[in-house]
Amino acid sequence: MDWLTTVDHKKIGILYLIAGLFFFLIGGLEAILIRVQLMKPMNDVVSSDTFNELITMHGTTMIFLAAMPLLFALMNAVIPLQIGARDVAFPFLNSLGFWTFFFGGLLLNLSWFAGTVPDAGWTSYVPLAGPNYSSGHGVDYYVIGLQIAGIGTLLGGINFMATIINMRAPGLSFMRLPMFTWAIFITSALIVFAFPALTVGLVALMFDRLFQANFFEVGNGGSGVLWEHIFWVFGHPEVYILIVPAFGIISEVVSTFSRKRLFGYSSMVFATVLIAFLGFMVWAHHMFTTGLGPVANGLFSIATMLIAVPTGVKIFNWLFTLWGGSIKFTTANLFAIGFIPTFVMGGVTGVMLASAPADYQYHDTYFVVAHFHYVIVGGLIFGIFAGMHYWWPKMFGRMLNETIGKITFWTFFIGFHLTFFIQHFLGLLGMPRRVYTYLGGQGYDDMNLISTIGAFFMGIGTIAFLLNIFITWAKPRNAAADAWEDGRSLEWTIPSPPPEYNFKQVPLVRGYDAWWKEKMEGKTAMTPSEPVGSIHMPSPSILPLIMSIGLFIAGFGFMYDRLIIGGIGLAITLGCMVVRSLIDDHGFHIEPEDQDEGVKA
Amino acid sequence: MSSHDHTDGKLPHEPEKATLEARNKILGFWIFLGAETVLFGTLFAAYLALRHNIGDGPSSEELFQLPMVFAATMLLLTSSLTSVFAVQALHHHNKKSMLGWLIVTIVLGLVFLGLEIYEFREYLHEGHGFTTSAFSSSFYTLVGFHGAHVAFGVVWIALVIGQVLKKGLTVVTAPKVYISAIYWHFIDVVWVFIFTVVYLMGKVAV
């Protein structure tokens, strides 16, 4: 019950973590099935229909229901601590954001049980996703599930932007922010300016499917290319929503375990801002072959290649941070160091794809699949693994087992390169993506087998990580406040796990790497910026859960043309908003004499 | 952090910005409006891409009647002004006048909605249904989204009025009045674009 009503950002972080790992497993299972099907030519483990469903759900699940929630888990667990805040700006919305994401994801995955699964690809291109070619309810699940989950993401983006702007501890100016906080700030801005485009796209597709609108119905004047524009105006920034937080995590981990200040901090900040800005300017590089013409293709080519410049700045800064540092090869740091060359390889193929004429050759082949998995798995998932190993003691008060951690790293790392490196060559040989099988004797056979073996290695790595969690669970909570002893930012100044109110006294920040600076001057604690006093806390609430269930019911109602049920669902949600507006909720206070009692997660 | 510091009868000059919670709300709301801008921007883009694809249905030139739309525009612009008066009354801590202006704002919004419903009915009679053409779908979606925002704003301001009546004008209720006024201006600005891009361009610059 406590977990259903919580508005504490640390607990919401844990909820995101559990839900994200759950969906990561589902998405991973789908990936394994895909690879098993492609293991040998003319295989028939799954049917062609099921294969379409698998690739659609794998892509959608991994991006929206695994990667983003795991990032939100780390954001929630870390950001308020890093900026010396007692909470996020909007605790209630934070909880609402989690529950809408969760029920949206649930709705999407219930399609497996309803027997009508989205099968138009994760990009849901029309007219394939339109009512004529996808006549079942599959794509409806995609449209409505993502819409509900998207609300949660947008709320999170607004929340973290406001939190980082308004709630920093005294002295923590923008150019003293830890790099992870900077990354999340930029990511949140990307979310705020990218997700509404998806909202509109999904609404338009929903109107086409449920109410016979004509946005994408070419026979009545609609346009398929319009969907591509709307989707990628959201979809390209989405890539940076995923990778920028990973940049932030890598910066923290590399700097901590090299025991050095992050090299080129201000250039890191500006590189991140520039990447985010350019991220909005390049969406049409997904559409080179739709026939936009040479001028558009040329401009979008150049803009895309420009992104390599700030990204290169970041890569070199990480290398220079490592250079001459006294490096500790913890699991977190292994993932961070493994990230660097892997991401460079993903970036290099990105520049190759950005060249429009060459893209005509690579388009819709496994080369593209290899490229984006190098960026998203080799970048983002390595980053998430690094972050989870790094902040685990802060979140749960327990250190993860390092031996199992290293097994996780090596199996996952080797498995990853085994799976995807070879796919570049499959693509160059002409193996198309999204196709459920292939004829033997075209030179695809051995490479596909190797790729599948690699996928199993990644599966083993993931299982090792889960085992690590369960083994660690049995251990006592004995992690120190500064668990790695080389912590640099504010989260390492408070107990692990932190008390409900985070900071008994909000600290005074006197420079970049606030905690490191104090330690170097021989201090053992931060200087407080305020006297010990009564702490105001928001009260827990069940409303976010009920509101999300309302949307969930409404989604089902509209999908199956039961407008009354849809109306009831919406009424539940809107009713909760009215209730929230009419009932006073002043929260509660934790008095100084109670602040030393037990430490809550 | 406490929200009770200023409630003892002495409101600061700008009560909507007195507490951290309030400043968070105002900032968060501006960010939300950034998101809303993208939302409407995308709807406008879809409309602009599809507005000439009228199929067998009527065109914008045949449909739109500028006098009525102009009247609706004037109503909405005036309601923005009355919501400014409400915020000014808020700054003078004049609760009665503030509530009065908020009610005027709501009434103007409701009349605007009435006109819009009447307008849509007329179009339906002329064979301009939601499913008629790509133009009609994108028209109703864009203008309808705006209308839904107006309707939401009316309900919202009504609830805010209810809160002020119940709790009085405090540092808790003041930011809600202020934010709902910002929202109302935003709706108005969007309408100015709809008036220009949809109606004027649809009637004149075809």
Short mmCIF file of C-alpha atoms in Angstrom, two decimals, chain A residues 165-390:
data_model
loop_
_atom_site.label_atom_id
_atom_site.label_comp_id
_atom_site.label_asym_id
_atom_site.label_seq_id
_atom_site.Cartn_x
_atom_site.Cartn_y
_atom_site.Cartn_z
CA ILE A 165 16.04 25.20 -12.36
CA ASN A 166 14.33 26.04 -9.08
CA MET A 167 15.54 23.68 -6.39
CA ARG A 168 19.33 23.69 -6.48
CA ALA A 169 21.14 24.05 -3.15
CA PRO A 170 22.62 27.48 -2.38
CA GLY A 171 25.87 27.97 -4.29
CA LEU A 172 25.11 25.29 -6.87
CA SER A 173 25.16 27.48 -9.98
CA PHE A 174 24.48 25.99 -13.40
CA MET A 175 28.17 25.76 -14.24
CA ARG A 176 28.76 23.80 -11.05
CA LEU A 177 26.07 21.20 -11.76
CA PRO A 178 27.25 17.60 -11.91
CA MET A 179 27.36 16.38 -15.50
CA PHE A 180 24.58 13.85 -14.94
CA THR A 181 22.27 16.61 -13.74
CA TRP A 182 23.16 18.67 -16.80
CA ALA A 183 22.43 15.70 -19.02
CA ILE A 184 19.04 15.16 -17.42
CA PHE A 185 18.22 18.85 -17.69
CA ILE A 186 18.90 18.75 -21.42
CA THR A 187 17.07 15.45 -21.78
CA SER A 188 14.04 16.87 -20.01
CA ALA A 189 14.00 19.82 -22.38
CA LEU A 190 14.16 17.39 -25.31
CA ILE A 191 11.24 15.44 -23.87
CA VAL A 192 9.16 18.59 -23.45
CA PHE A 193 9.75 19.70 -27.03
CA ALA A 194 9.66 16.31 -28.75
CA PHE A 195 6.93 14.24 -27.13
CA PRO A 196 3.98 16.52 -27.99
CA ALA A 197 4.71 15.85 -31.67
CA LEU A 198 4.29 12.14 -31.00
CA THR A 199 1.09 12.92 -29.12
CA VAL A 200 -0.33 14.63 -32.19
CA GLY A 201 0.86 11.84 -34.49
CA LEU A 202 -0.76 9.19 -32.32
CA VAL A 203 -3.98 11.20 -32.04
CA ALA A 204 -4.13 11.60 -35.81
CA LEU A 205 -3.50 7.90 -36.36
CA MET A 206 -6.08 7.06 -33.73
CA PHE A 207 -8.63 9.31 -35.41
CA ASP A 208 -7.89 7.62 -38.72
CA ARG A 209 -8.32 4.18 -37.22
CA LEU A 210 -11.22 4.69 -34.84
CA PHE A 211 -13.18 7.57 -36.34
CA GLN A 212 -12.41 7.28 -40.08
CA ALA A 213 -10.44 10.52 -40.31
CA ASN A 214 -8.24 11.09 -43.36
CA PHE A 215 -4.87 12.31 -42.11
CA PHE A 216 -2.97 9.46 -43.70
CA GLU A 217 -5.68 8.06 -45.97
CA VAL A 218 -4.27 8.81 -49.40
CA GLY A 219 -7.55 8.08 -51.18
CA ASN A 220 -9.16 10.99 -49.35
CA GLY A 221 -6.24 13.40 -49.62
CA GLY A 222 -4.19 12.27 -46.65
CA SER A 223 -0.41 11.87 -46.77
CA GLY A 224 1.83 9.02 -45.69
CA VAL A 225 4.92 11.20 -45.70
CA LEU A 226 3.18 13.46 -43.18
CA TRP A 227 3.26 10.59 -40.68
CA GLU A 228 6.97 10.11 -41.30
CA HIS A 229 7.65 13.79 -40.69
CA ILE A 230 5.62 13.87 -37.49
CA PHE A 231 7.03 10.59 -36.26
CA TRP A 232 10.66 11.51 -36.84
CA VAL A 233 10.34 15.08 -35.61
CA PHE A 234 9.65 13.28 -32.37
CA GLY A 235 11.68 10.17 -33.11
CA HIS A 236 15.04 11.70 -33.79
CA PRO A 237 15.17 13.81 -30.64
CA GLU A 238 14.01 10.64 -28.88
CA VAL A 239 17.35 9.07 -29.77
CA TYR A 240 19.05 11.89 -27.89
CA ILE A 241 16.56 11.63 -25.03
CA LEU A 242 17.97 8.13 -24.68
CA ILE A 243 21.66 8.76 -25.18
CA VAL A 244 22.26 12.10 -23.45
CA PRO A 245 21.55 10.66 -19.97
CA ALA A 246 24.02 7.88 -20.77
CA PHE A 247 26.59 10.59 -21.57
CA GLY A 248 25.90 12.04 -18.13
CA ILE A 249 26.29 8.70 -16.37
CA ILE A 250 29.55 7.95 -18.16
CA SER A 251 30.92 11.36 -17.16
CA GLU A 252 30.16 10.71 -13.49
CA VAL A 253 31.48 7.14 -13.45
CA VAL A 254 34.66 7.84 -15.41
CA SER A 255 35.52 10.83 -13.26
CA THR A 256 34.83 9.05 -9.96
CA PHE A 257 36.83 5.94 -10.78
CA SER A 258 39.72 7.86 -12.35
CA ARG A 259 39.76 9.97 -9.19
CA LYS A 260 40.07 13.05 -11.36
CA ARG A 261 37.98 16.06 -12.18
CA LEU A 262 36.04 15.62 -15.42
CA PHE A 263 38.26 16.96 -18.21
CA GLY A 264 36.85 19.94 -20.10
CA TYR A 265 33.71 20.38 -17.99
CA SER A 266 32.42 23.49 -19.73
CA SER A 267 33.06 22.06 -23.20
CA MET A 268 31.09 18.99 -22.06
CA VAL A 269 28.16 21.20 -21.12
CA PHE A 270 28.16 23.08 -24.40
CA ALA A 271 28.67 19.90 -26.42
CA THR A 272 25.57 18.45 -24.75
CA VAL A 273 23.50 21.55 -25.49
CA LEU A 274 24.69 21.55 -29.07
CA ILE A 275 23.88 17.88 -29.57
CA ALA A 276 20.38 18.47 -28.24
CA PHE A 277 19.88 21.47 -30.52
CA LEU A 278 21.12 19.64 -33.61
CA GLY A 279 19.03 16.64 -32.60
CA PHE A 280 15.95 18.63 -33.64
CA MET A 281 17.42 19.62 -37.00
CA VAL A 282 18.08 16.25 -38.53
CA TRP A 283 14.86 14.23 -38.47
CA ALA A 284 14.62 13.89 -42.24
CA HIS A 285 17.79 11.79 -42.40
CA HIS A 286 15.39 8.94 -41.62
CA MET A 287 13.59 9.79 -44.83
CA PHE A 288 16.32 10.12 -47.47
CA THR A 289 14.64 7.51 -49.67
CA THR A 290 11.12 8.97 -49.47
CA GLY A 291 11.97 11.42 -52.25
CA LEU A 292 12.35 14.77 -50.52
CA GLY A 293 14.80 15.82 -53.21
CA PRO A 294 18.53 16.53 -53.30
CA VAL A 295 18.42 19.90 -51.53
CA ALA A 296 16.60 18.60 -48.47
CA ASN A 297 18.70 15.44 -48.43
CA GLY A 298 21.91 17.48 -48.69
CA LEU A 299 20.99 19.83 -45.86
CA PHE A 300 19.88 17.06 -43.56
CA SER A 301 23.05 15.10 -44.41
CA ILE A 302 25.28 17.97 -43.40
CA ALA A 303 23.32 18.74 -40.24
CA THR A 304 23.53 15.11 -39.23
CA MET A 305 27.26 14.87 -39.77
CA LEU A 306 27.72 18.04 -37.70
CA ILE A 307 26.57 16.13 -34.63
CA ALA A 308 29.77 14.13 -34.79
CA VAL A 309 31.70 17.24 -33.74
CA PRO A 310 30.26 17.82 -30.24
CA THR A 311 30.09 14.06 -29.77
CA GLY A 312 33.80 13.83 -30.57
CA VAL A 313 34.45 16.56 -28.01
CA LYS A 314 32.75 14.41 -25.39
CA ILE A 315 34.62 11.26 -26.36
CA PHE A 316 38.01 12.97 -26.12
CA ASN A 317 37.08 14.57 -22.80
CA TRP A 318 36.33 11.14 -21.35
CA LEU A 319 39.62 9.81 -22.65
CA PHE A 320 41.50 12.77 -21.18
CA THR A 321 39.70 12.23 -17.88
CA LEU A 322 40.94 8.65 -17.82
CA TRP A 323 44.42 9.71 -18.95
CA GLY A 324 46.79 9.68 -16.00
CA GLY A 325 44.03 8.92 -13.52
CA SER A 326 44.43 6.24 -10.87
CA ILE A 327 41.75 4.09 -12.44
CA LYS A 328 39.66 1.60 -10.46
CA PHE A 329 38.19 -1.11 -12.66
CA THR A 330 34.90 -1.61 -10.89
CA THR A 331 31.99 -3.09 -12.82
CA ALA A 332 30.47 0.36 -13.23
CA ASN A 333 33.72 1.65 -14.66
CA LEU A 334 34.14 -1.35 -16.96
CA PHE A 335 30.77 -0.60 -18.49
CA ALA A 336 31.76 3.06 -18.81
CA ILE A 337 35.07 2.28 -20.45
CA GLY A 338 33.42 -0.34 -22.67
CA PHE A 339 30.94 2.33 -23.69
CA ILE A 340 33.57 4.60 -25.22
CA PRO A 341 34.89 2.51 -28.15
CA THR A 342 31.49 0.92 -28.70
CA PHE A 343 29.77 4.24 -28.99
CA VAL A 344 32.48 5.54 -31.30
CA MET A 345 31.78 2.61 -33.62
CA GLY A 346 28.06 3.42 -33.53
CA GLY A 347 28.91 7.03 -34.31
CA VAL A 348 31.12 6.15 -37.25
CA THR A 349 28.37 4.10 -38.90
CA GLY A 350 26.08 7.02 -38.12
CA VAL A 351 28.22 9.32 -40.25
CA MET A 352 28.21 6.67 -42.98
CA LEU A 353 24.41 6.55 -42.92
CA ALA A 354 24.20 10.33 -42.87
CA SER A 355 25.62 10.44 -46.37
CA ALA A 356 22.41 10.47 -48.40
CA PRO A 357 23.70 8.70 -51.53
CA ALA A 358 25.27 5.93 -49.48
CA ASP A 359 22.09 5.66 -47.46
CA TYR A 360 20.23 4.53 -50.57
CA GLN A 361 22.46 1.49 -50.36
CA TYR A 362 22.21 0.86 -46.62
CA HIS A 363 18.52 1.69 -46.35
CA ASP A 364 16.40 -1.04 -44.74
CA THR A 365 19.30 -3.46 -44.43
CA TYR A 366 20.89 -5.00 -41.35
CA PHE A 367 23.54 -2.28 -41.54
CA VAL A 368 20.97 0.10 -40.08
CA VAL A 369 20.00 -2.46 -37.46
CA ALA A 370 23.65 -2.84 -36.49
CA HIS A 371 24.14 0.93 -36.34
CA PHE A 372 21.28 1.73 -34.03
CA HIS A 373 21.94 -1.20 -31.76
CA TYR A 374 25.54 -0.02 -31.41
CA VAL A 375 24.22 3.34 -30.34
CA ILE A 376 21.27 2.25 -28.22
CA VAL A 377 22.58 -0.96 -26.66
CA GLY A 378 26.28 -0.18 -26.82
CA GLY A 379 25.61 3.38 -25.73
CA LEU A 380 22.48 3.60 -23.65
CA ILE A 381 22.28 0.11 -22.14
CA PHE A 382 25.98 0.10 -21.24
CA GLY A 383 25.37 3.50 -19.66
CA ILE A 384 22.38 2.21 -17.71
CA PHE A 385 24.35 -0.79 -16.49
CA ALA A 386 27.18 1.51 -15.44
CA GLY A 387 24.73 3.79 -13.66
CA MET A 388 22.91 0.96 -11.91
CA HIS A 389 26.12 -0.58 -10.60
CA TYR A 390 27.40 2.86 -9.60
#
